[in-house]
Amino acid sequence: MKVEGKHIQVTNPDKILFPDISMTKWDYVMHMARLAPFMLPYTRDRLLTVIRYPDGVRGKHFYQKNIPSYAPDWVETKTDGDNEYILLQNTATLVWLATQAALEFHTSFHLAGSDIPAELVFDLDPSREGFEAVTEVALLLHQVLQSIGLNAFAKTSGATGIQVYVPIERRYSFKQTRRVGQFLGKYLQERHPRLVTLERMKRLRGHKVYFDYLQHWHGKTIAAPYSPRARAQAPVSTPVSWRELEKGVHPDDFTLLNIHRRLEVTGDIFQKVLDVRKRQSLDAILHVIRT
């Protein structure tokens, strides 16, 4: 293939990566090339971790943080700590990673070279099968955020959870955003003790939804918006409106087979997360927490 002037070889194009939907590597590469305009704004200038499945979703997998020695010399990188991370800056890099059977794309909460969060993110995970409980918690969190004057945006994780993003001014530390997350998590746990838990150990959560405020930290990662997930039907981590959550959606509703049609109709409803004009102050809630 020739992408953005770069020649990229697709080895074993007929290899099946998603057997349940008969998706070959070639199919997958084509889907990712189409998703590039929507996904790249959320991966650009962030430290990238991919999960690779050389033999497809039913085979073994491994996490890749460091750029491999055989990567094309045009792939951009950034050293952070002991790792030389890939920066997913353009379509050519995304396509090359797709040819390497990278089926999941996880990015840092901060920009490369920065030590402050780019936004405030809450990760909500159910402790049992079903999506209704995690949807309920997401809607409750939205109400609380609205009550303190903060706008938020949601996306499915592509797996079982929901992730809620709050665009914030880029001047707060991770310690400050963690205090906000802990404060809101405790508030929801106290108001809805049968529904929400801050318990990190899954076996101790019962049927409650885990309000994960600890994941939001320097060096940790989250599935990027529009990243596929390595599950049978090739679901995609997809931004959803609050009205859609109220009506009822499921992560499996959005897959590599139908995401393009959705985007043709809705466009990128998550783009306000990156809009500099939408960044919000946390000063008021931090003042309440301190007092």
CSV table of C-alpha atoms in Angstrom, one decimal:
chain,number,residue,atom,x,y,z
A,1,MET,CA,0.0,0.0,0.0
A,2,LYS,CA,1.0,3.6,-0.5
A,3,VAL,CA,-0.3,5.9,2.3
A,4,GLU,CA,0.7,9.5,2.6
A,5,GLY,CA,3.6,8.8,0.3
A,6,LYS,CA,4.8,5.9,2.5
A,7,HIS,CA,5.0,2.3,1.1
A,8,ILE,CA,3.6,-0.2,3.6
A,9,GLN,CA,3.7,-3.9,3.1
A,10,VAL,CA,0.7,-6.0,4.2
A,11,THR,CA,1.9,-9.5,4.9
A,12,ASN,CA,-0.6,-12.4,5.1
A,13,PRO,CA,-3.5,-10.2,4.0
A,14,ASP,CA,-5.9,-13.2,4.0
A,15,LYS,CA,-5.1,-14.1,7.7
A,16,ILE,CA,-8.4,-14.0,9.7
A,17,LEU,CA,-8.1,-11.7,12.7
A,18,PHE,CA,-11.8,-11.7,13.8
A,19,PRO,CA,-13.1,-15.2,13.0
A,20,ASP,CA,-16.7,-14.6,14.2
A,21,ILE,CA,-17.2,-12.0,11.5
A,22,SER,CA,-14.6,-13.4,9.0
A,23,MET,CA,-12.5,-10.2,9.0
A,24,THR,CA,-9.1,-10.6,7.4
A,25,LYS,CA,-6.1,-8.6,8.1
A,26,TRP,CA,-6.7,-6.7,4.8
A,27,ASP,CA,-10.2,-5.9,5.8
A,28,TYR,CA,-9.0,-4.7,9.1
A,29,VAL,CA,-6.3,-2.5,7.6
A,30,MET,CA,-9.0,-0.9,5.3
A,31,HIS,CA,-11.3,-0.2,8.2
A,32,MET,CA,-8.5,1.5,10.2
A,33,ALA,CA,-7.5,3.6,7.2
A,34,ARG,CA,-11.1,4.8,7.1
A,35,LEU,CA,-11.2,5.5,10.8
A,36,ALA,CA,-8.0,7.5,10.8
A,37,PRO,CA,-9.6,11.0,10.4
A,38,PHE,CA,-11.7,10.4,13.5
A,39,MET,CA,-9.2,8.6,15.6
A,40,LEU,CA,-6.0,10.5,15.1
A,41,PRO,CA,-7.1,13.7,16.8
A,42,TYR,CA,-7.3,11.7,20.1
A,43,THR,CA,-4.0,9.8,19.6
A,44,ARG,CA,-1.8,12.6,18.3
A,45,ASP,CA,1.0,13.7,20.6
A,46,ARG,CA,0.1,11.0,23.2
A,47,LEU,CA,2.2,8.1,24.4
A,48,LEU,CA,0.8,5.0,22.7
A,49,THR,CA,0.5,1.4,23.9
A,50,VAL,CA,-0.9,-1.2,21.5
A,51,ILE,CA,-2.1,-4.7,22.1
A,52,ARG,CA,-1.1,-7.0,19.3
A,53,TYR,CA,-2.7,-10.3,18.3
A,54,PRO,CA,-0.5,-11.8,15.6
A,55,ASP,CA,-2.9,-14.8,15.1
A,56,GLY,CA,-6.1,-12.9,15.6
A,57,VAL,CA,-8.4,-12.4,18.6
A,58,ARG,CA,-8.4,-16.1,19.5
A,59,GLY,CA,-4.6,-16.3,19.6
A,60,LYS,CA,-2.0,-15.0,22.0
A,61,HIS,CA,-1.5,-11.3,22.5
A,62,PHE,CA,1.1,-9.0,24.0
A,63,TYR,CA,1.3,-5.3,25.0
A,64,GLN,CA,3.8,-3.2,23.1
A,65,LYS,CA,5.0,0.1,24.6
A,66,ASN,CA,8.4,0.4,22.9
A,67,ILE,CA,8.8,0.9,19.2
A,68,PRO,CA,10.1,-2.3,17.6
A,69,SER,CA,13.5,-2.2,15.9
A,70,TYR,CA,12.0,-3.1,12.5
A,71,ALA,CA,9.6,-0.1,12.5
A,72,PRO,CA,9.8,2.3,9.5
A,73,ASP,CA,12.2,5.2,10.2
A,74,TRP,CA,9.3,7.6,9.5
A,75,VAL,CA,7.3,6.5,12.6
A,76,GLU,CA,7.6,9.3,15.2
A,77,THR,CA,8.5,8.4,18.8
A,78,LYS,CA,8.9,10.0,22.2
A,79,THR,CA,11.0,8.7,25.1
A,80,ASP,CA,9.3,8.7,28.5
A,81,GLY,CA,11.1,7.0,31.4
A,82,ASP,CA,12.5,3.7,30.1
A,83,ASN,CA,10.3,3.4,27.1
A,84,GLU,CA,10.5,4.8,23.6
A,85,TYR,CA,6.8,5.2,22.7
A,86,ILE,CA,5.3,5.4,19.3
A,87,LEU,CA,3.4,8.6,18.6
A,88,LEU,CA,0.3,7.9,16.5
A,89,GLN,CA,0.5,11.1,14.4
A,90,ASN,CA,-0.8,10.1,11.0
A,91,THR,CA,-2.7,7.7,8.8
A,92,ALA,CA,0.5,6.0,7.6
A,93,THR,CA,1.5,5.1,11.2
A,94,LEU,CA,-2.0,3.8,11.9
A,95,VAL,CA,-2.1,1.6,8.8
A,96,TRP,CA,1.4,0.3,9.6
A,97,LEU,CA,0.3,-0.7,13.1
A,98,ALA,CA,-2.8,-2.3,11.7
A,99,THR,CA,-0.6,-4.5,9.5
A,100,GLN,CA,1.2,-5.5,12.7
A,101,ALA,CA,-2.2,-6.8,14.0
A,102,ALA,CA,-2.4,-4.1,16.6
A,103,LEU,CA,-6.1,-4.5,17.5
A,104,GLU,CA,-6.3,-2.1,20.4
A,105,PHE,CA,-4.8,1.4,20.8
A,106,HIS,CA,-4.4,2.9,24.3
A,107,THR,CA,-3.1,6.4,24.9
A,108,SER,CA,-1.8,8.3,27.9
A,109,PHE,CA,-4.0,10.8,29.7
A,110,HIS,CA,-1.3,13.5,29.1
A,111,LEU,CA,0.5,14.8,26.1
A,112,ALA,CA,4.0,13.5,25.3
A,113,GLY,CA,6.5,15.6,27.2
A,114,SER,CA,3.9,17.0,29.6
A,115,ASP,CA,3.2,16.0,33.2
A,116,ILE,CA,-0.3,17.5,33.5
A,117,PRO,CA,-3.6,15.8,32.4
A,118,ALA,CA,-5.1,16.9,29.1
A,119,GLU,CA,-8.6,16.2,30.5
A,120,LEU,CA,-10.3,14.7,33.5
A,121,VAL,CA,-11.5,11.1,32.9
A,122,PHE,CA,-13.7,8.8,34.9
A,123,ASP,CA,-13.7,5.0,34.1
A,124,LEU,CA,-16.8,3.1,35.1
A,125,ASP,CA,-16.7,-0.7,35.1
A,126,PRO,CA,-19.5,-3.1,35.8
A,127,SER,CA,-18.8,-6.0,38.1
A,128,ARG,CA,-21.2,-8.4,36.4
A,129,GLU,CA,-22.7,-9.0,33.0
A,130,GLY,CA,-25.1,-6.3,31.7
A,131,PHE,CA,-24.7,-2.7,30.8
A,132,GLU,CA,-27.7,-1.1,32.6
A,133,ALA,CA,-26.0,-0.5,35.9
A,134,VAL,CA,-22.9,1.2,34.4
A,135,THR,CA,-25.2,3.3,32.3
A,136,GLU,CA,-27.1,4.4,35.4
A,137,VAL,CA,-24.0,5.4,37.2
A,138,ALA,CA,-22.7,7.4,34.1
A,139,LEU,CA,-26.0,9.3,34.0
A,140,LEU,CA,-25.8,10.0,37.8
A,141,LEU,CA,-22.3,11.2,37.4
A,142,HIS,CA,-23.4,13.5,34.5
A,143,GLN,CA,-26.1,15.0,36.8
A,144,VAL,CA,-23.6,15.7,39.5
A,145,LEU,CA,-21.1,17.2,37.1
A,146,GLN,CA,-23.8,19.4,35.6
A,147,SER,CA,-24.8,20.5,39.1
A,148,ILE,CA,-21.3,21.9,39.7
A,149,GLY,CA,-21.2,23.5,36.3
A,150,LEU,CA,-19.0,21.0,34.4
A,151,ASN,CA,-19.9,19.7,31.0
A,152,ALA,CA,-19.0,16.1,30.3
A,153,PHE,CA,-18.9,13.7,27.3
A,154,ALA,CA,-19.2,9.9,27.3
A,155,LYS,CA,-17.9,7.0,25.2
A,156,THR,CA,-18.3,3.3,25.5
A,157,SER,CA,-15.0,1.5,26.4
A,158,GLY,CA,-15.7,-0.9,23.6
A,159,ALA,CA,-15.6,-3.7,26.2
A,160,THR,CA,-18.0,-3.5,29.2
A,161,GLY,CA,-17.7,0.0,30.6
A,162,ILE,CA,-18.3,3.7,30.0
A,163,GLN,CA,-15.7,6.4,30.2
A,164,VAL,CA,-16.7,10.0,31.0
A,165,TYR,CA,-14.5,12.9,29.9
A,166,VAL,CA,-14.5,16.4,31.3
A,167,PRO,CA,-12.5,19.0,29.2
A,168,ILE,CA,-10.4,21.0,31.7
A,169,GLU,CA,-8.0,23.8,31.5
A,170,ARG,CA,-4.5,22.4,31.2
A,171,ARG,CA,-3.0,23.8,34.4
A,172,TYR,CA,-4.0,21.2,37.0
A,173,SER,CA,-1.8,18.4,38.3
A,174,PHE,CA,-2.7,14.7,38.4
A,175,LYS,CA,-2.9,15.0,42.2
A,176,GLN,CA,-5.5,17.7,41.9
A,177,THR,CA,-7.6,15.8,39.3
A,178,ARG,CA,-7.3,12.6,41.5
A,179,ARG,CA,-8.7,14.6,44.4
A,180,VAL,CA,-11.7,15.6,42.3
A,181,GLY,CA,-12.2,12.0,41.1
A,182,GLN,CA,-12.0,10.7,44.7
A,183,PHE,CA,-14.4,13.3,46.0
A,184,LEU,CA,-17.0,12.6,43.3
A,185,GLY,CA,-16.6,8.9,43.6
A,186,LYS,CA,-17.1,9.0,47.4
A,187,TYR,CA,-20.1,11.2,46.9
A,188,LEU,CA,-21.8,8.8,44.5
A,189,GLN,CA,-20.9,5.8,46.7
A,190,GLU,CA,-22.5,7.5,49.7
A,191,ARG,CA,-25.6,8.5,47.8
A,192,HIS,CA,-25.9,5.1,46.0
A,193,PRO,CA,-24.2,2.5,48.2
A,194,ARG,CA,-25.9,-0.4,46.5
A,195,LEU,CA,-24.9,0.7,43.1
A,196,VAL,CA,-21.4,2.3,43.3
A,197,THR,CA,-18.1,1.1,44.8
A,198,LEU,CA,-14.6,2.4,45.0
A,199,GLU,CA,-13.3,-1.1,45.8
A,200,ARG,CA,-10.4,-1.9,43.5
A,201,MET,CA,-10.4,-5.7,44.1
A,202,LYS,CA,-13.0,-7.1,41.8
A,203,ARG,CA,-13.9,-10.1,44.0
A,204,LEU,CA,-15.0,-7.6,46.8
A,205,ARG,CA,-17.2,-5.5,44.6
A,206,GLY,CA,-20.2,-7.7,44.5
A,207,HIS,CA,-22.6,-6.5,41.8
A,208,LYS,CA,-21.7,-2.8,42.1
A,209,VAL,CA,-20.2,-0.6,39.5
A,210,TYR,CA,-16.6,0.3,40.1
A,211,PHE,CA,-15.9,4.0,40.0
A,212,ASP,CA,-12.3,4.0,38.9
A,213,TYR,CA,-10.6,7.4,39.6
A,214,LEU,CA,-7.2,5.9,40.2
A,215,GLN,CA,-6.5,5.0,36.5
A,216,HIS,CA,-6.4,8.6,35.6
A,217,TRP,CA,-2.7,9.2,36.2
A,218,HIS,CA,0.6,10.0,34.5
A,219,GLY,CA,1.9,7.0,32.5
A,220,LYS,CA,-1.4,5.1,32.7
A,221,THR,CA,-3.6,4.6,29.6
A,222,ILE,CA,-7.1,4.4,28.3
A,223,ALA,CA,-8.6,3.0,25.1
A,224,ALA,CA,-8.6,5.8,22.6
A,225,PRO,CA,-11.8,7.1,21.1
A,226,TYR,CA,-12.6,5.0,18.0
A,227,SER,CA,-10.1,2.3,18.9
A,228,PRO,CA,-11.3,-1.2,18.1
A,229,ARG,CA,-11.2,-3.8,20.9
A,230,ALA,CA,-10.0,-7.4,20.6
A,231,ARG,CA,-13.4,-9.0,21.1
A,232,ALA,CA,-15.4,-11.3,18.9
A,233,GLN,CA,-17.5,-8.8,17.0
A,234,ALA,CA,-14.7,-6.1,16.7
A,235,PRO,CA,-16.5,-3.5,18.9
A,236,VAL,CA,-15.2,0.1,18.8
A,237,SER,CA,-14.8,2.5,21.7
A,238,THR,CA,-17.5,4.9,20.5
A,239,PRO,CA,-18.6,8.4,21.7
A,240,VAL,CA,-22.3,8.4,22.6
A,241,SER,CA,-24.7,11.2,23.6
A,242,TRP,CA,-26.3,11.4,27.0
A,243,ARG,CA,-29.7,10.9,25.2
A,244,GLU,CA,-28.5,7.7,23.7
A,245,LEU,CA,-27.4,6.4,27.1
A,246,GLU,CA,-30.8,7.4,28.5
A,247,LYS,CA,-32.6,5.4,25.7
A,248,GLY,CA,-30.2,2.5,26.1
A,249,VAL,CA,-27.1,1.5,24.2
A,250,HIS,CA,-24.6,-1.3,24.5
A,251,PRO,CA,-20.9,-1.4,23.6
A,252,ASP,CA,-21.5,-4.2,21.1
A,253,ASP,CA,-23.8,-1.9,19.1
A,254,PHE,CA,-20.8,-0.2,17.6
A,255,THR,CA,-18.4,-2.3,15.6
A,256,LEU,CA,-15.9,-2.0,12.8
A,257,LEU,CA,-18.6,-3.2,10.5
A,258,ASN,CA,-21.0,-0.3,11.2
A,259,ILE,CA,-19.0,2.5,12.7
A,260,HIS,CA,-18.4,4.2,9.4
A,261,ARG,CA,-22.1,4.5,8.7
A,262,ARG,CA,-22.7,6.0,12.1
A,263,LEU,CA,-19.9,8.6,11.6
A,264,GLU,CA,-21.4,9.5,8.2
A,265,VAL,CA,-24.6,10.3,10.0
A,266,THR,CA,-23.4,11.8,13.3
A,267,GLY,CA,-19.9,13.0,12.6
A,268,ASP,CA,-17.5,13.1,15.6
A,269,ILE,CA,-19.7,14.0,18.5
A,270,PHE,CA,-16.7,13.9,20.8
A,271,GLN,CA,-14.7,16.7,19.2
A,272,LYS,CA,-15.7,19.2,21.9
A,273,VAL,CA,-13.4,17.3,24.3
A,274,LEU,CA,-10.5,18.7,22.3
A,275,ASP,CA,-11.9,22.2,21.7
A,276,VAL,CA,-9.7,24.7,23.6
A,277,ARG,CA,-12.8,26.9,24.0
A,278,LYS,CA,-14.6,24.1,26.0
A,279,ARG,CA,-11.9,23.7,28.6
A,280,GLN,CA,-13.2,24.2,32.1
A,281,SER,CA,-11.9,25.4,35.5
A,282,LEU,CA,-11.8,23.0,38.5
A,283,ASP,CA,-11.0,25.8,40.9
A,284,ALA,CA,-14.5,25.9,42.5
A,285,ILE,CA,-14.7,22.1,43.3
A,286,LEU,CA,-11.0,22.1,44.4
A,287,HIS,CA,-11.9,24.9,46.8
A,288,VAL,CA,-14.8,22.9,48.2
A,289,ILE,CA,-12.6,19.9,48.7
A,290,ARG,CA,-9.9,21.9,50.5
A,291,THR,CA,-12.4,23.4,52.9
